[in-house]
Amino acid sequence: MFELSRRFAEEQDQSDPLKTYREQFYFPQRNGKDAIYFCGNSLGLQPKNVKPAIEQELNDWKHHAVEGYWNAENPWLYYQQYCSKPLTKIVGASQEELTVMNTLTVNLHLLLMSFYQPTKQRFKVLMEAGAFPSDQYALETQVRLHGYNPAEAIIEVAPRPGERLIREEDIFEIIERESSSLAIILLGGINYYTGQLFNMQSITEVAHRVGAIVGFDLAHVVGNVPLNLHDWEVDFAVWCSYKYLNGGPGAVGGAFIHEKHALDTNRQRLGGWWGNEESTRFKMEKGFKPKNRAEGWQISTAQVFNMVALKASLELFESAGMAALRDKSIKLTNYLEFLLKHIENIKFEIITPKNCKERGAQLSLLFHEKGREIQQKMTDAGIIVDWREPGVIRISPAPLYNSYGDVFHFYEIIANIDSNA
């Protein structure tokens, strides 16, 4: 299927239906040319349509001031909806189930306030061992907020001894074992360290059978792997938009609340005026009346300048389509894996699942020694990847702007790295 030649990479790029999107992004420069940027799982590149989009909002602010909420080219009163609408196809949900607000961990806390309602009998939380620290901290503090001991209330599912990945059957075993005490499950849709993609549909089905709520941190999933959150009946999910969605550093986060919960205006939440029913919002009266949609969890005014880059990037996603992006992503990542298997001068282990259906665009290379030095040599050679303690270099070719040529050039460079130097 693949060939170990530059010619093969050039042929694949020529026939790539998404090849023109590469020209719509700015690449950082290294040694006088475009860097090989495989760090979209940490921060996506800047789309070229972001600058004029920001200038549009600056001009509207300049010329309309407060009236920009109604008279801007994109009226600010509804700005979050300009992002939530294109996200419907990316995450598989209705617009009523989506909102764009705050940042990931803030949204996680807000939704845990609504969905983690522990009782004396049902108070435990299941998460993956080695989850991203923010998720660990959020759950730890939420559990304490309700008066429970995290050591007793939080259950971690971990890889078996000698293994790197979590087995799905081990997740199911814990759910069944703790069926009467399990209140909520919170997993990263993709584990940030190993790149393992969890079967969110099957986990949700099993958890619901025992009466548990299911939520996912989709920071490494949204814009990377197609989702169908509504049909899977996931209860809630949160994500950031500065990784695969290219929303810019610190960009606004997103949240999904399934319609069975979003329509329930009696579900507990923290109130704020942007989540209040619009027909009464400007009456400035007592009595919070939440919208009967995910926007009912919004607290503050839409963050226009923190959303504008995401809005611009999502225009490219709408044009390209998630199905085409996922198809190219699988091919790019499989090609990367093929080339990595021909590397003999440096020693590492690919700990990301081999099955392309169990991973996204990321491959995690585990180094037992000299990993930091190897990463620095990659950096010096114009390759931008990232390091995660205690020993992983994460490589992520993003299909919207990376090419087969990038992947092959990466191989050429690291195949000549002297790990003993």
Coordinates of C-alpha atoms in Angstrom, one line a residue:
M1 CA 0.0 0.0 0.0
F2 CA 2.8 2.4 0.9
E3 CA 6.2 2.9 -0.6
L4 CA 9.5 4.1 1.0
S5 CA 10.1 6.9 -1.5
R6 CA 9.7 10.6 -2.0
R7 CA 8.0 10.0 -5.3
F8 CA 5.2 8.1 -3.5
A9 CA 4.6 11.0 -1.2
E10 CA 4.5 13.5 -4.1
E11 CA 2.0 11.3 -6.0
Q12 CA -0.2 11.1 -2.9
D13 CA -0.1 14.9 -2.5
Q14 CA -1.0 15.5 -6.1
S15 CA -4.1 13.3 -5.9
D16 CA -5.1 14.6 -2.4
P17 CA -8.6 16.2 -2.7
L18 CA -7.8 18.4 0.3
K19 CA -4.4 19.6 -0.9
T20 CA -5.5 23.2 -1.4
Y21 CA -6.3 23.7 2.3
R22 CA -2.6 23.6 3.1
E23 CA -2.3 27.0 1.4
Q24 CA -4.9 28.5 3.7
F25 CA -2.6 28.3 6.8
Y26 CA 0.5 30.0 8.1
F27 CA 3.4 27.7 9.0
P28 CA 6.1 28.8 11.4
Q29 CA 9.4 29.3 9.8
R30 CA 12.5 27.3 10.6
N31 CA 15.9 27.6 8.8
G32 CA 14.3 29.8 6.2
K33 CA 11.5 27.5 5.2
D34 CA 8.2 26.1 6.5
A35 CA 8.6 24.0 9.6
I36 CA 7.3 20.4 9.6
Y37 CA 4.5 21.1 12.0
F38 CA 3.1 18.0 13.7
C39 CA 1.8 19.7 16.8
G40 CA -1.8 20.4 15.9
N41 CA -2.9 18.2 18.8
S42 CA -1.5 20.9 21.1
L43 CA -2.1 24.1 19.1
G44 CA -3.5 24.3 15.6
L45 CA -2.0 26.6 13.0
Q46 CA -3.4 30.0 12.2
P47 CA -5.8 30.0 9.2
K48 CA -5.2 32.9 6.8
N49 CA -8.8 34.0 7.0
V50 CA -8.5 34.8 10.7
K51 CA -6.9 38.2 10.3
P52 CA -9.6 39.7 8.1
A53 CA -12.3 38.1 10.4
I54 CA -10.7 39.9 13.4
E55 CA -10.5 43.2 11.4
Q56 CA -14.2 42.9 10.6
E57 CA -15.1 42.8 14.2
L58 CA -12.6 45.6 15.0
N59 CA -14.2 47.8 12.3
D60 CA -17.7 47.0 13.6
W61 CA -16.7 47.9 17.1
K62 CA -15.1 51.1 15.7
H63 CA -18.2 52.1 13.7
H64 CA -21.1 50.8 15.8
A65 CA -19.8 50.6 19.4
V66 CA -22.6 49.1 21.5
E67 CA -24.9 48.9 18.5
G68 CA -22.7 46.2 17.1
Y69 CA -24.7 43.8 19.2
W70 CA -27.5 44.3 16.6
N71 CA -25.9 46.0 13.6
A72 CA -22.5 44.4 13.2
E73 CA -21.8 42.4 10.1
N74 CA -22.1 39.4 12.4
P75 CA -24.4 40.7 15.2
W76 CA -22.7 40.0 18.5
L77 CA -25.9 39.1 20.3
Y78 CA -25.9 35.7 18.6
Y79 CA -22.1 35.2 18.2
Q80 CA -21.9 31.8 19.9
Q81 CA -24.4 30.4 17.4
Y82 CA -22.0 31.2 14.5
C83 CA -19.7 28.6 16.0
S84 CA -22.2 26.1 17.3
K85 CA -23.9 25.7 13.9
P86 CA -20.9 24.3 12.0
L87 CA -20.0 22.2 15.1
T88 CA -23.2 20.3 14.7
K89 CA -21.7 18.2 11.9
I90 CA -18.3 17.8 13.6
V91 CA -19.7 16.4 16.8
G92 CA -23.0 14.9 15.6
A93 CA -25.5 16.9 17.5
S94 CA -28.3 19.5 17.0
Q95 CA -27.6 23.1 17.5
E96 CA -29.9 23.1 20.5
E97 CA -27.5 20.6 22.2
L98 CA -24.4 22.8 21.6
T99 CA -22.9 25.9 23.0
V100 CA -19.6 27.7 22.8
M101 CA -18.4 29.4 25.9
N102 CA -15.7 29.8 28.5
T103 CA -12.8 27.3 28.4
L104 CA -12.7 23.5 28.7
T105 CA -12.1 23.1 32.5
V106 CA -14.5 25.9 33.4
N107 CA -17.2 24.2 31.3
L108 CA -16.3 20.8 32.9
H109 CA -16.9 22.3 36.4
L110 CA -20.2 23.9 35.3
L111 CA -21.5 20.6 33.9
L112 CA -20.3 18.6 36.8
M113 CA -22.3 20.9 39.0
S114 CA -25.3 19.8 37.0
F115 CA -24.6 16.1 36.4
Y116 CA -22.6 15.0 39.5
Q117 CA -25.3 14.7 42.0
P118 CA -24.0 12.2 44.5
T119 CA -26.1 10.3 47.1
K120 CA -25.0 8.2 50.0
Q121 CA -25.4 5.1 47.9
R122 CA -24.4 6.4 44.4
F123 CA -21.4 8.7 44.7
K124 CA -18.4 7.2 42.8
V125 CA -16.7 8.5 39.7
L126 CA -14.9 6.5 37.1
M127 CA -12.1 8.0 35.1
E128 CA -9.0 6.7 33.3
A129 CA -5.7 6.6 35.1
G130 CA -3.3 9.1 33.7
A131 CA -6.1 11.4 32.5
F132 CA -5.1 15.0 31.6
P133 CA -4.3 16.8 34.9
S134 CA -7.1 19.3 34.6
D135 CA -9.7 16.5 34.5
Q136 CA -8.1 14.9 37.6
Y137 CA -8.1 18.2 39.5
A138 CA -11.7 19.0 38.5
L139 CA -13.0 15.7 39.7
E140 CA -10.9 15.8 42.8
T141 CA -12.3 19.2 43.8
Q142 CA -15.8 18.5 42.8
V143 CA -15.8 15.3 44.9
R144 CA -14.5 17.3 47.9
L145 CA -17.1 20.0 47.3
H146 CA -19.8 17.4 47.9
G147 CA -18.1 16.2 51.1
Y148 CA -16.5 13.0 49.8
N149 CA -13.0 11.6 50.0
P150 CA -11.4 11.4 46.4
A151 CA -9.5 8.3 47.4
E152 CA -12.8 6.5 48.1
A153 CA -15.0 8.2 45.5
I154 CA -12.8 8.2 42.4
I155 CA -12.1 4.9 40.6
E156 CA -9.4 4.8 38.0
V157 CA -9.2 2.3 35.2
A158 CA -5.6 1.6 34.2
P159 CA -3.8 -0.5 31.7
R160 CA -3.0 -4.0 32.9
P161 CA 0.5 -4.7 34.2
G162 CA 3.0 -4.6 31.3
E163 CA 0.5 -3.0 29.0
R164 CA 0.2 0.6 27.7
L165 CA -3.5 0.8 26.7
I166 CA -6.7 0.4 28.6
R167 CA -8.8 -2.6 27.7
E168 CA -12.5 -1.9 27.0
E169 CA -13.5 -5.0 28.9
D170 CA -11.8 -3.6 32.0
I171 CA -13.9 -0.5 31.8
F172 CA -17.0 -2.6 31.5
E173 CA -16.0 -4.8 34.4
I174 CA -15.7 -1.8 36.7
I175 CA -19.0 -0.4 35.6
E176 CA -20.7 -3.7 36.4
R177 CA -18.9 -4.2 39.6
E178 CA -19.7 -0.7 40.9
S179 CA -23.1 -0.6 39.3
S180 CA -25.0 0.4 42.4
S181 CA -22.5 3.0 43.6
L182 CA -21.4 4.6 40.3
A183 CA -22.7 8.1 39.8
I184 CA -20.8 9.3 36.8
I185 CA -18.2 8.3 34.2
L186 CA -15.8 10.9 32.8
L187 CA -13.2 9.8 30.3
G188 CA -11.0 11.6 27.8
G189 CA -12.4 10.6 24.4
I190 CA -8.8 10.2 23.3
N191 CA -6.2 9.8 26.0
Y192 CA -3.8 12.7 25.5
Y193 CA -0.7 10.7 26.3
T194 CA -1.2 7.4 24.5
G195 CA -3.5 8.6 21.8
Q196 CA -6.0 5.8 22.5
L197 CA -9.5 6.5 21.2
F198 CA -12.2 5.0 23.4
N199 CA -15.4 3.5 22.1
M200 CA -17.7 6.2 23.4
Q201 CA -20.9 4.6 22.1
S202 CA -20.4 1.2 23.8
I203 CA -19.2 2.8 27.1
T204 CA -22.2 5.0 27.2
E205 CA -24.6 2.1 26.5
V206 CA -23.1 0.0 29.3
A207 CA -23.0 2.8 31.8
H208 CA -26.6 3.8 31.1
R209 CA -27.7 0.3 31.8
V210 CA -26.5 0.7 35.4
G211 CA -28.0 4.2 35.8
A212 CA -24.7 6.2 35.6
I213 CA -24.3 9.5 33.8
V214 CA -21.6 9.6 31.1
G215 CA -19.4 12.6 30.1
F216 CA -16.4 13.0 27.9
D217 CA -13.5 15.4 27.6
L218 CA -13.1 15.7 23.9
A219 CA -10.1 18.0 23.7
H220 CA -8.2 15.6 21.5
V221 CA -11.3 14.4 19.6
V222 CA -13.2 17.3 18.2
G223 CA -12.0 18.2 14.7
N224 CA -9.9 15.0 14.7
V225 CA -12.4 12.1 14.7
P226 CA -16.1 12.3 13.6
L227 CA -18.5 12.0 16.4
N228 CA -22.2 11.2 16.8
L229 CA -22.9 12.4 20.4
H230 CA -26.6 12.7 20.0
D231 CA -27.2 9.2 18.7
W232 CA -24.8 7.7 21.1
E233 CA -26.9 9.4 23.9
V234 CA -23.8 10.8 25.6
D235 CA -25.1 12.9 28.5
F236 CA -22.5 15.7 28.2
A237 CA -19.1 16.6 26.8
V238 CA -16.7 19.4 26.8
W239 CA -13.7 20.4 24.6
C240 CA -11.3 23.1 23.8
S241 CA -10.9 24.6 20.3
Y242 CA -7.3 25.5 20.1
K243 CA -6.0 22.1 19.0
Y244 CA -7.5 20.5 15.9
L245 CA -10.1 23.2 15.5
N246 CA -7.4 25.9 15.1
G247 CA -9.2 28.5 17.3
G248 CA -6.0 30.1 18.5
P249 CA -4.2 30.1 21.9
G250 CA -6.7 30.1 24.8
A251 CA -9.6 30.0 22.4
V252 CA -13.2 29.6 23.6
G253 CA -14.3 26.1 24.7
G254 CA -17.4 24.1 23.7
A255 CA -20.0 22.0 25.5
F256 CA -22.6 19.4 24.5
I257 CA -25.6 18.6 26.6
H258 CA -27.9 15.9 25.2
E259 CA -31.4 17.2 24.4
K260 CA -33.0 15.0 27.1
H261 CA -31.1 17.2 29.6
A262 CA -30.9 20.4 27.7
L263 CA -34.7 20.7 27.3
D264 CA -35.1 20.2 31.1
T265 CA -35.0 23.7 32.5
N266 CA -35.4 22.3 36.0
R267 CA -32.0 20.6 35.9
Q268 CA -29.7 22.3 38.4
R269 CA -27.1 24.7 37.0
L270 CA -25.3 27.9 37.8
G271 CA -27.2 30.9 36.3
G272 CA -26.1 33.9 34.4
W273 CA -27.9 36.4 32.2
W274 CA -26.6 35.0 28.9
G275 CA -28.2 31.6 29.8
N276 CA -31.5 33.3 30.7
E277 CA -34.4 33.1 28.3
E278 CA -33.9 35.8 25.7
S279 CA -37.5 37.0 25.8
T280 CA -37.1 38.1 29.4
R281 CA -33.3 38.7 29.5
F282 CA -33.5 42.4 29.2
K283 CA -36.3 42.9 31.6
M284 CA -33.6 42.7 34.3
E285 CA -35.9 41.0 36.7
K286 CA -35.3 38.4 39.5
G287 CA -35.8 34.8 38.8
F288 CA -33.4 32.9 36.5
K289 CA -35.3 31.2 33.6
P290 CA -32.8 29.2 31.6
K291 CA -33.1 28.6 27.9
N292 CA -34.4 25.2 27.0
R293 CA -31.2 24.3 25.1
A294 CA -27.5 24.0 25.8
E295 CA -27.2 27.8 25.8
G296 CA -29.1 27.7 29.1
W297 CA -25.7 26.8 30.7
Q298 CA -24.1 30.0 29.4
I299 CA -23.3 32.6 32.1
S300 CA -21.7 35.6 30.4
T301 CA -21.9 37.6 27.2
A302 CA -20.4 35.8 24.1
Q303 CA -16.7 36.4 24.0
V304 CA -16.5 37.8 20.5
F305 CA -12.8 38.3 20.2
N306 CA -12.2 34.9 21.7
M307 CA -14.5 33.3 19.2
V308 CA -13.7 35.0 16.0
A309 CA -10.7 32.8 15.1
L310 CA -12.7 29.7 15.7
K311 CA -15.6 31.0 13.6
A312 CA -13.1 31.6 10.7
S313 CA -11.5 28.1 11.1
L314 CA -14.9 26.4 11.2
E315 CA -15.6 27.8 7.7
L316 CA -12.7 25.6 6.4
F317 CA -14.1 22.6 8.3
E318 CA -17.5 23.1 6.7
S319 CA -16.0 23.3 3.3
A320 CA -13.7 20.2 3.7
G321 CA -16.1 18.0 5.6
M322 CA -15.3 15.7 8.5
A323 CA -15.6 12.5 6.4
A324 CA -13.0 13.6 4.0
L325 CA -10.7 14.9 6.8
R326 CA -11.0 11.6 8.6
D327 CA -10.2 9.6 5.5
K328 CA -7.1 11.6 4.8
S329 CA -6.1 11.5 8.5
I330 CA -6.2 7.7 8.6
K331 CA -4.1 7.5 5.5
L332 CA -1.6 10.1 6.8
T333 CA -1.2 8.4 10.2
N334 CA -0.9 4.9 8.7
Y335 CA 1.7 6.2 6.3
L336 CA 3.6 7.8 9.3
E337 CA 3.4 4.5 11.1
F338 CA 4.8 2.6 8.0
L339 CA 7.8 5.0 7.8
L340 CA 8.5 4.9 11.5
K341 CA 8.8 1.1 11.3
H342 CA 11.8 1.6 9.0
I343 CA 13.7 3.7 11.5
E344 CA 16.7 1.9 12.9
N345 CA 19.0 4.5 14.3
I346 CA 16.8 5.5 17.3
K347 CA 14.9 3.3 19.6
F348 CA 11.3 3.9 20.6
E349 CA 8.0 2.1 21.0
I350 CA 4.7 3.3 19.4
I351 CA 2.2 3.0 22.2
T352 CA -0.8 4.3 20.3
P353 CA -3.2 1.6 19.2
K354 CA -2.3 -0.1 15.8
N355 CA -5.9 -0.2 14.7
C356 CA -6.7 3.1 13.0
K357 CA -10.3 2.9 14.4
E358 CA -8.9 3.1 17.9
R359 CA -6.8 6.3 17.3
G360 CA -7.0 9.7 15.7
A361 CA -4.2 11.7 14.0
Q362 CA -1.7 11.2 16.8
L363 CA 1.1 8.6 17.3
S364 CA 2.9 8.6 20.6
L365 CA 6.5 7.4 20.6
L366 CA 7.7 6.2 24.0
F367 CA 11.5 6.6 24.6
H368 CA 13.1 4.7 27.4
E369 CA 16.2 6.8 27.1
K370 CA 17.4 10.0 25.4
G371 CA 13.9 11.0 24.4
R372 CA 14.4 14.7 25.4
E373 CA 17.6 14.8 23.4
I374 CA 15.9 13.2 20.3
Q375 CA 13.1 15.8 20.6
Q376 CA 15.6 18.6 20.7
K377 CA 17.3 17.3 17.6
M378 CA 14.0 17.2 15.8
T379 CA 13.4 20.8 16.8
D380 CA 16.9 21.8 15.6
A381 CA 16.1 20.2 12.3
G382 CA 12.9 22.2 11.8
I383 CA 10.4 19.7 13.2
I384 CA 7.8 20.9 15.7
V385 CA 6.4 18.1 17.9
D386 CA 5.8 18.0 21.6
W387 CA 7.1 16.1 24.6
R388 CA 5.1 14.7 27.5
E389 CA 6.6 13.3 30.6
P390 CA 7.8 10.8 31.5
G391 CA 8.9 9.8 28.0
V392 CA 6.7 10.4 25.0
I393 CA 7.1 12.4 21.8
R394 CA 3.7 13.0 20.3
I395 CA 3.5 13.3 16.5
S396 CA 0.2 14.5 15.0
P397 CA -0.1 15.2 11.2
A398 CA -3.3 17.2 10.9
P399 CA -5.2 16.4 7.6
L400 CA -6.4 20.0 7.0
Y401 CA -2.9 21.4 6.5
N402 CA -0.3 18.6 6.6
S403 CA 0.8 16.6 3.6
Y404 CA 2.3 13.3 2.7
G405 CA 5.5 15.2 1.8
D406 CA 5.6 16.5 5.4
V407 CA 5.4 13.0 6.7
F408 CA 8.2 11.7 4.3
H409 CA 10.4 14.7 5.0
F410 CA 10.0 14.0 8.8
Y411 CA 11.1 10.4 8.1
E412 CA 14.1 11.5 6.1
I413 CA 15.3 13.8 8.9
I414 CA 14.8 11.4 11.9
A415 CA 16.3 8.5 9.9
N416 CA 19.6 10.4 10.0
I417 CA 19.5 11.5 13.6
D418 CA 22.5 10.2 15.5
S419 CA 21.2 9.2 18.9
N420 CA 24.7 8.6 20.2
A421 CA 26.0 12.1 19.4

